[in-house]
Structures are given as C-alpha cells and as structure tokens.
Short mmCIF file of C-alpha atoms in Angstrom, two decimals:
data_model
loop_
_atom_site.label_atom_id
_atom_site.label_comp_id
_atom_site.label_asym_id
_atom_site.label_seq_id
_atom_site.Cartn_x
_atom_site.Cartn_y
_atom_site.Cartn_z
CA MET A 4 0.01 0.00 0.00
CA THR A 5 1.25 3.50 -0.79
CA GLN A 6 1.84 6.15 1.86
CA ARG A 7 -1.10 8.07 0.39
CA ASP A 8 -3.53 5.17 0.79
CA THR A 9 -2.11 4.30 4.20
CA PHE A 10 -2.64 7.82 5.53
CA ILE A 11 -6.03 8.45 3.94
CA SER A 12 -7.40 4.99 4.87
CA ASN A 13 -6.35 5.38 8.50
CA LEU A 14 -7.79 8.90 8.56
CA PHE A 15 -11.03 7.45 7.20
CA GLU A 16 -11.31 5.11 10.22
CA GLN A 17 -11.00 8.11 12.52
CA ALA A 18 -13.45 10.14 10.46
CA LYS A 19 -16.15 7.51 10.93
CA LYS A 20 -16.00 8.36 14.64
CA ASP A 21 -15.53 12.12 14.28
CA LYS A 22 -17.81 14.15 11.99
CA ASP A 23 -15.51 17.18 12.22
CA ILE A 24 -12.82 15.48 10.12
CA ILE A 25 -13.00 16.69 6.52
CA LEU A 26 -10.94 15.51 3.55
CA ILE A 27 -10.60 17.78 0.51
CA SER A 28 -9.14 16.08 -2.56
CA VAL A 29 -7.80 17.63 -5.74
CA ASP A 30 -6.96 14.16 -7.10
CA MET A 31 -9.44 12.70 -9.60
CA GLY A 32 -9.47 9.19 -8.19
CA ALA A 33 -7.94 6.53 -5.94
CA PRO A 34 -9.36 3.55 -4.02
CA SER A 35 -8.74 5.26 -0.68
CA LEU A 36 -10.71 8.27 -1.91
CA ASP A 37 -13.60 6.27 -3.34
CA ILE A 38 -14.56 4.88 0.06
CA TRP A 39 -14.86 8.44 1.41
CA ARG A 40 -17.18 9.33 -1.47
CA GLU A 41 -19.36 6.28 -0.81
CA GLU A 42 -19.48 6.15 3.00
CA LEU A 43 -18.71 9.69 4.20
CA PRO A 44 -19.98 12.00 1.47
CA ASP A 45 -20.67 14.81 3.96
CA GLN A 46 -17.04 14.74 5.08
CA PHE A 47 -15.46 14.59 1.63
CA ILE A 48 -15.04 17.38 -0.92
CA ALA A 49 -13.83 16.66 -4.45
CA ALA A 50 -12.42 20.03 -5.34
CA GLY A 51 -11.45 19.31 -8.91
CA ILE A 52 -8.24 20.68 -10.38
CA SER A 53 -8.27 23.79 -8.20
CA GLU A 54 -5.55 23.66 -5.56
CA GLN A 55 -5.74 27.35 -4.65
CA ASN A 56 -9.50 27.18 -4.08
CA ALA A 57 -9.10 23.92 -2.11
CA ILE A 58 -6.73 25.61 0.33
CA ASN A 59 -9.03 28.59 0.83
CA VAL A 60 -12.03 26.27 1.39
CA ALA A 61 -9.94 24.28 3.87
CA ALA A 62 -9.02 27.48 5.72
CA GLY A 63 -12.65 28.50 5.97
CA LEU A 64 -13.69 25.12 7.31
CA SER A 65 -10.78 25.08 9.74
CA SER A 66 -11.69 28.50 11.08
CA SER A 67 -15.14 27.14 11.91
CA GLY A 68 -13.70 24.25 13.94
CA LYS A 69 -13.33 21.48 11.38
CA LYS A 70 -10.28 19.22 11.25
CA VAL A 71 -9.29 19.62 7.62
CA TYR A 72 -6.96 17.66 5.37
CA VAL A 73 -6.13 18.64 1.80
CA TYR A 74 -4.70 16.05 -0.57
CA PHE A 75 -3.09 16.62 -3.97
CA MET A 76 0.05 15.81 -5.94
CA ALA A 77 3.09 17.40 -4.30
CA SER A 78 4.01 19.05 -7.60
CA TRP A 79 1.08 21.44 -7.20
CA VAL A 80 1.93 22.64 -3.68
CA GLY A 81 3.87 25.55 -5.16
CA ARG A 82 0.79 26.57 -7.11
CA CYS A 83 -1.06 27.44 -3.89
CA TRP A 84 1.88 28.71 -1.82
CA GLU A 85 0.29 32.16 -1.48
CA GLN A 86 -3.00 30.71 -0.18
CA ILE A 87 -1.14 28.56 2.35
CA ARG A 88 0.77 31.59 3.57
CA TYR A 89 -2.17 33.99 3.87
CA SER A 90 -5.19 31.77 4.52
CA CYS A 91 -3.51 29.14 6.69
CA ALA A 92 -0.27 30.32 8.25
CA MET A 93 -1.08 33.99 8.80
CA ALA A 94 -4.65 33.19 9.85
CA GLU A 95 -3.46 30.36 12.15
CA ASN A 96 -5.66 27.70 10.56
CA PRO A 97 -4.22 24.27 11.45
CA ILE A 98 -4.83 22.29 8.27
CA THR A 99 -2.84 19.28 7.13
CA ILE A 100 -1.55 19.36 3.57
CA LEU A 101 -0.79 15.98 2.01
CA GLY A 102 1.56 16.24 -0.96
CA CYS A 103 1.92 12.91 -2.78
CA GLY A 104 4.76 11.99 -5.14
CA VAL A 105 7.62 14.17 -3.92
CA ALA A 106 10.89 14.71 -5.81
CA LEU A 107 11.11 12.37 -8.82
CA GLY A 108 8.28 10.12 -7.64
CA TYR A 109 6.17 10.77 -10.72
CA ALA A 110 8.95 10.15 -13.20
CA PRO A 111 8.84 9.87 -16.20
CA ALA A 112 6.07 12.52 -16.31
CA GLY A 113 8.67 15.30 -16.61
CA PRO A 114 9.80 18.23 -14.46
CA ALA A 115 6.32 19.74 -14.11
CA HIS A 116 5.43 16.69 -11.99
CA SER A 117 8.74 16.61 -10.10
CA PRO A 118 8.80 18.95 -7.08
CA THR A 119 12.55 18.96 -6.44
CA GLU A 120 12.36 22.34 -4.68
CA ASP A 121 9.34 21.89 -2.41
CA ILE A 122 11.32 21.70 0.83
CA ALA A 123 12.88 25.10 0.04
CA TYR A 124 9.70 27.01 -0.61
CA MET A 125 7.50 25.28 1.95
CA ARG A 126 9.91 25.72 4.86
CA SER A 127 9.99 29.46 4.18
CA ILE A 128 6.44 29.71 5.52
CA ASN A 129 6.25 30.77 9.17
CA ASN A 130 5.08 28.22 11.76
CA ILE A 131 4.57 25.29 9.39
CA GLU A 132 5.74 21.78 10.28
CA ILE A 133 7.20 19.57 7.55
CA TYR A 134 7.43 15.77 7.67
CA SER A 135 9.04 13.42 5.18
CA PRO A 136 8.22 9.82 6.21
CA ALA A 137 10.28 6.88 4.94
CA ASN A 138 7.54 4.24 5.12
CA ASN A 139 3.92 3.44 5.94
CA HIS A 140 4.42 3.02 9.67
CA ILE A 141 5.42 6.63 10.12
CA ALA A 142 2.71 7.78 7.69
CA LYS A 143 0.10 5.94 9.80
CA SER A 144 1.34 7.46 13.05
CA LEU A 145 1.21 10.91 11.52
CA VAL A 146 -2.58 10.53 11.33
CA ASP A 147 -2.71 10.29 15.14
CA LEU A 148 -0.29 13.19 15.57
CA THR A 149 -2.25 15.54 13.31
CA LEU A 150 -5.48 14.76 15.18
CA GLU A 151 -3.96 14.96 18.68
CA LYS A 152 -2.04 18.18 18.05
CA PRO A 153 -3.58 20.23 15.23
CA LYS A 154 -1.11 22.53 13.46
CA LEU A 155 -0.37 23.72 9.97
CA ARG A 156 1.58 20.84 8.49
CA TYR A 157 2.95 19.74 5.13
CA ILE A 158 3.43 15.98 4.89
CA ARG A 159 5.57 14.84 1.97
CA LEU A 160 4.22 11.44 0.94
CA GLU A 161 6.33 9.14 -1.17
CA ARG A 162 4.63 7.56 -4.18
CA ASN A 163 6.82 4.52 -3.49
CA PHE A 164 9.40 3.93 -0.81
CA ALA A 165 12.58 1.93 -0.48
CA SER A 166 11.78 -1.73 0.19
CA GLU A 167 14.71 -1.96 2.61
CA MET A 168 12.82 0.36 4.97
CA GLU A 169 9.44 -1.40 4.85
CA ASP A 170 9.66 -3.11 8.24
CA MET A 171 11.15 -0.22 10.19
CA TYR A 172 9.17 1.64 12.85
CA LYS A 173 6.45 -0.93 13.46
CA GLY A 174 4.31 0.29 16.32
CA ILE A 175 5.89 3.74 16.43
CA SER A 176 3.73 6.18 18.42
CA SER A 177 2.78 9.75 17.63
CA SER A 178 4.93 10.94 20.55
CA ASN A 179 7.98 9.21 19.06
CA ILE A 180 7.17 10.77 15.70
CA GLU A 181 7.66 14.21 17.23
CA THR A 182 11.30 13.47 18.10
CA GLY A 183 11.84 13.90 14.39
CA PHE A 184 14.68 11.47 13.69
CA ASN A 185 16.11 8.06 14.44
CA LEU A 186 19.48 6.31 14.39
CA VAL A 187 18.81 3.68 11.74
CA LYS A 188 22.24 2.06 11.63
CA PRO A 189 25.11 2.63 14.10
CA GLY A 190 28.79 2.62 13.29
CA LEU A 191 31.35 -0.12 13.86
CA LYS A 192 31.36 -1.67 17.32
CA ASP A 193 35.14 -2.00 17.55
CA GLN A 194 36.16 1.52 16.65
CA ASN A 195 39.57 3.12 17.11
CA ARG A 196 39.77 6.45 18.86
CA GLY A 197 41.54 7.91 15.86
CA ASP A 198 38.81 6.98 13.36
CA LYS A 199 36.98 9.72 11.52
CA LYS A 200 33.34 9.40 12.52
CA ILE A 201 30.69 10.11 9.90
CA ALA A 202 26.94 10.60 10.28
CA ILE A 203 24.80 10.26 7.17
CA LEU A 204 21.49 12.15 7.45
CA THR A 205 18.66 11.64 4.98
CA ASN A 206 14.93 10.89 4.69
CA GLY A 207 12.19 9.49 2.49
CA TYR A 208 13.07 7.49 -0.60
CA MET A 209 16.78 8.29 -0.32
CA LEU A 210 17.01 6.37 2.96
CA GLY A 211 17.18 3.18 0.91
CA ARG A 212 20.15 4.35 -1.11
CA ALA A 213 21.84 5.78 1.96
CA TYR A 214 21.47 2.39 3.62
CA LYS A 215 23.18 0.63 0.70
CA SER A 216 25.96 3.19 0.80
CA TRP A 217 26.28 2.65 4.57
CA LEU A 218 26.69 -1.09 3.93
CA ASN A 219 29.46 -0.39 1.40
CA LEU A 220 31.31 1.95 3.75
CA ILE A 221 30.99 -0.34 6.78
CA GLY A 222 32.31 -3.17 4.63
CA GLU A 223 35.41 -1.12 3.97
CA GLY A 224 35.92 -0.39 7.65
CA VAL A 225 34.66 3.22 7.58
CA GLU A 226 33.19 4.46 10.88
CA VAL A 227 29.78 5.67 9.69
CA SER A 228 26.25 5.85 11.11
CA LEU A 229 22.93 6.41 9.35
CA TYR A 230 20.11 8.68 10.56
CA ASP A 231 16.59 9.10 9.25
CA VAL A 232 15.49 12.72 9.79
CA TRP A 233 11.77 12.73 8.96
CA LYS A 234 10.80 15.98 10.69
CA LEU A 235 12.36 18.72 8.60
CA LYS A 236 10.77 21.72 10.31
CA PRO A 237 11.27 22.43 13.10
CA LEU A 238 14.31 20.32 13.83
CA ASN A 239 14.60 18.87 17.29
CA GLN A 240 17.79 20.88 17.71
CA GLU A 241 18.90 19.98 21.22
CA LEU A 242 18.34 16.25 20.77
CA LEU A 243 19.94 16.24 17.32
CA LYS A 244 22.91 18.19 18.65
CA SER A 245 23.49 15.70 21.46
CA ASN A 246 23.27 12.80 18.99
CA LEU A 247 25.74 14.30 16.56
CA GLU A 248 28.32 15.74 18.95
CA SER A 249 30.64 12.72 18.69
CA TYR A 250 30.91 12.87 14.88
CA ASP A 251 33.54 14.65 12.83
CA TYR A 252 31.74 14.65 9.48
CA ILE A 253 28.09 15.02 8.49
CA VAL A 254 26.76 14.01 5.07
CA THR A 255 23.25 14.95 3.89
CA ILE A 256 21.60 13.12 1.00
CA GLU A 257 18.45 14.44 -0.64
CA GLU A 258 16.40 14.01 -3.80
CA GLN A 259 16.18 17.78 -4.08
CA THR A 260 18.17 20.61 -5.57
CA LEU A 261 20.53 21.87 -2.91
CA ASP A 262 19.44 25.50 -2.60
CA GLY A 263 17.23 25.73 0.47
CA GLY A 264 16.74 21.97 0.78
CA PHE A 265 17.48 19.40 3.46
CA GLY A 266 21.24 20.02 3.31
CA SER A 267 20.60 23.70 3.83
CA ILE A 268 18.50 22.91 6.90
CA ILE A 269 21.40 20.95 8.42
CA SER A 270 23.92 23.60 7.34
CA GLU A 271 21.90 26.24 9.18
CA PHE A 272 21.63 23.93 12.19
CA ILE A 273 25.44 23.56 12.29
CA CYS A 274 25.96 27.31 11.93
CA ASP A 275 23.30 28.35 14.44
CA ASN A 276 24.67 25.97 17.08
CA GLN A 277 28.29 26.91 16.34
CA LEU A 278 29.25 23.30 15.69
CA SER A 279 32.56 22.32 14.14
CA HIS A 280 31.39 19.46 11.92
CA LYS A 281 32.51 19.34 8.31
CA LEU A 282 29.47 19.06 6.05
CA LEU A 283 28.98 17.41 2.63
CA ARG A 284 25.65 18.01 0.89
CA LEU A 285 24.64 15.55 -1.82
CA GLY A 286 21.59 16.26 -3.98
CA LEU A 287 20.25 16.72 -7.48
CA PRO A 288 21.81 19.26 -9.86
CA GLU A 289 20.12 22.65 -10.18
CA LYS A 290 18.22 21.94 -13.35
CA PHE A 291 14.86 20.77 -14.60
CA ILE A 292 15.18 17.12 -15.58
CA PHE A 293 13.57 16.62 -18.97
CA GLU A 294 15.28 13.30 -19.70
CA ASN A 295 12.97 10.33 -19.97
CA GLY A 296 13.28 7.44 -17.53
CA ASN A 297 11.93 5.98 -14.32
CA ARG A 298 12.77 7.35 -10.89
CA ASP A 299 15.78 5.15 -10.18
CA HIS A 300 17.26 5.76 -13.61
CA LEU A 301 17.02 9.53 -13.21
CA ILE A 302 18.49 9.41 -9.70
CA ASP A 303 21.34 7.18 -10.91
CA THR A 304 22.17 9.44 -13.86
CA HIS A 305 22.07 12.68 -11.87
CA GLY A 306 24.73 12.06 -9.27
CA LEU A 307 22.95 9.99 -6.62
CA SER A 308 23.69 6.39 -7.52
CA VAL A 309 24.81 4.26 -4.58
CA GLU A 310 28.29 4.06 -6.09
CA GLU A 311 28.58 7.85 -6.48
CA ILE A 312 27.25 8.50 -2.99
CA THR A 313 29.78 6.08 -1.56
CA ASN A 314 32.68 7.48 -3.56
CA ASN A 315 31.79 11.08 -2.70
CA ILE A 316 31.76 10.26 1.00
CA LYS A 317 35.12 8.47 0.79
CA GLN A 318 36.64 11.40 -1.06
CA PHE A 319 35.15 13.87 1.42
CA ILE A 320 36.84 12.34 4.47
CA LYS A 321 40.27 12.00 2.87
#
C-alpha cells in the first residue's frame, strides 16, 4: 500500500467516529478516496483541479472548527503557496496538507510533475511543520499526531518507498514521531579512537540508497552511522545536537536541488549551534530534468547512484 492510501485509509477510520474530520481532494481518483465518497460524502469534498481554491475552502472550514486535510500531488503545492501563507499560516488555521509523489516520484512525467524544490519554498512559511516519512508506519502514526495536536503541516508522501525500509518503525507512536529522527544504523562496534566518525542524514526514498551506501562503507571499515530525519521543520535541535556531537563529518543526502533543501537545513543547524562538523551536501543538480526514464534511472544518472554516494563520502573524508 502506498503512503497516500495508508494515511487516507487510517484517517477514514478516525473520520467515521468524528464528523468534524473533513478531507478535501484535488486528485481525480484513488481507491482510498472512493470509500470516502461512498461512505462519508458529507465529510469529503472533491475540489477538482483547483488547488488554490481547495486551500481557501480548507481554511474556511478550519476557522469554523473542522479538522481539515487537503490532498493533492506534491508538484502542485507551489501553485497554492500564497494561499497557504495567507489563509492558513497567517490566519493560524491548522490544516494538514498531504503532498503525494515528492521529488522524482512521478517520473517519467517530466519536471512539471517533479517537485525537487518543495522543501525550500514550503519551509519558508512561518510556523509550518514539515514531515518526510520513509515508510507506511510513520505515515500511519502521523494521522494520530495531526489529530492529537492540530497545526499547519505539510506531509511529503512518497509515491513509493525503499523496500529496505518497509519493516522499520512498526508500532511507532505519535509521541515518538515528534522526536523527528532516528538512528537507523550505528557505526562499527570495535572503533579506534583515531577513526573519523561520519553521520549520514537523509529521509524518504533516499534512505534506501543511503542504507546501501552505509553497507558499502561499513564493509570497507569506515566508521559511519545512518540517521533518518523525517521531521524537517522544526528540527529537534537539542536532541539532534546531542546525537551528533561525537561525529567529525556530516553528510546529507536528498532528492532535491541543494538551494534551500534538506542540506541547507542541516547547514543552518550547524551554523546556528556553532558546531565544528565538516558538512557534505549531496543532492540533485540545479536543473529541470527533462530526460525520460523511471525514478531510479534519473536518480542514478544525476549524481545519486549508490556508487557515487559512496565514492563522494570516501573522497570527502580523505
């Protein structure tokens, strides 16, 4: 099941018990949406291809006490940025925005369907929370979090996620979700004091590639750990700082262009906390990708193959 269907199906179960939960969809169709149409028609709005209007309707419903969720393809989030800023953030309306198919998830549909800058422009909005879950278990727990603690949130749903991460986080609670990150794989157990210690930070689909790179580096005796940072804004700064204090190098990996993206978030974190870590940011080139190919092909041919990630990290610590 996709993260979209996982989230919306679990929200549906809650909505059957709570008439204030409203789902607004800009998508034309999906099995998880059809059941809302059939069983909860008074709590479902099919907005058509009108993202800006959907956000304004959501803001109006939220201001009257409804618990509102808006679902559309992540590529169209930028289209309604102004409405999110004015009608939601400035007006303090705590709606949840579900953006499906982040980064190159809709390849080979072309760059219009590939939001490789959404982290940059969405995190510029005041008082918004941003989550980037790696699998269905976190997506499911985010339903509970959004209901328990209403806020303006942008949840970046993967159209497909790395199979290596499928069984992680079973039973994770909404309170654990708020910590924002997790040590996925530790470094070598028998480490020398003189070893250069590396922390790889990533999230979402790229966690699978980072894991494979971690395996390669560990196999070569490199002292490296892997972290999944799923809460991009705000960072849990104190906890993250205490977790990273023993490392010499930090590497960020993202399926985004680098300007304003995940690597920039971590760069600002290092600067603001006056940390001494050396930082390597790995991401997509600053270009619109018109080449045809599936997601993995485009990632591989634009600098983020497992081999290139591994080699870049090895070169970085030399």
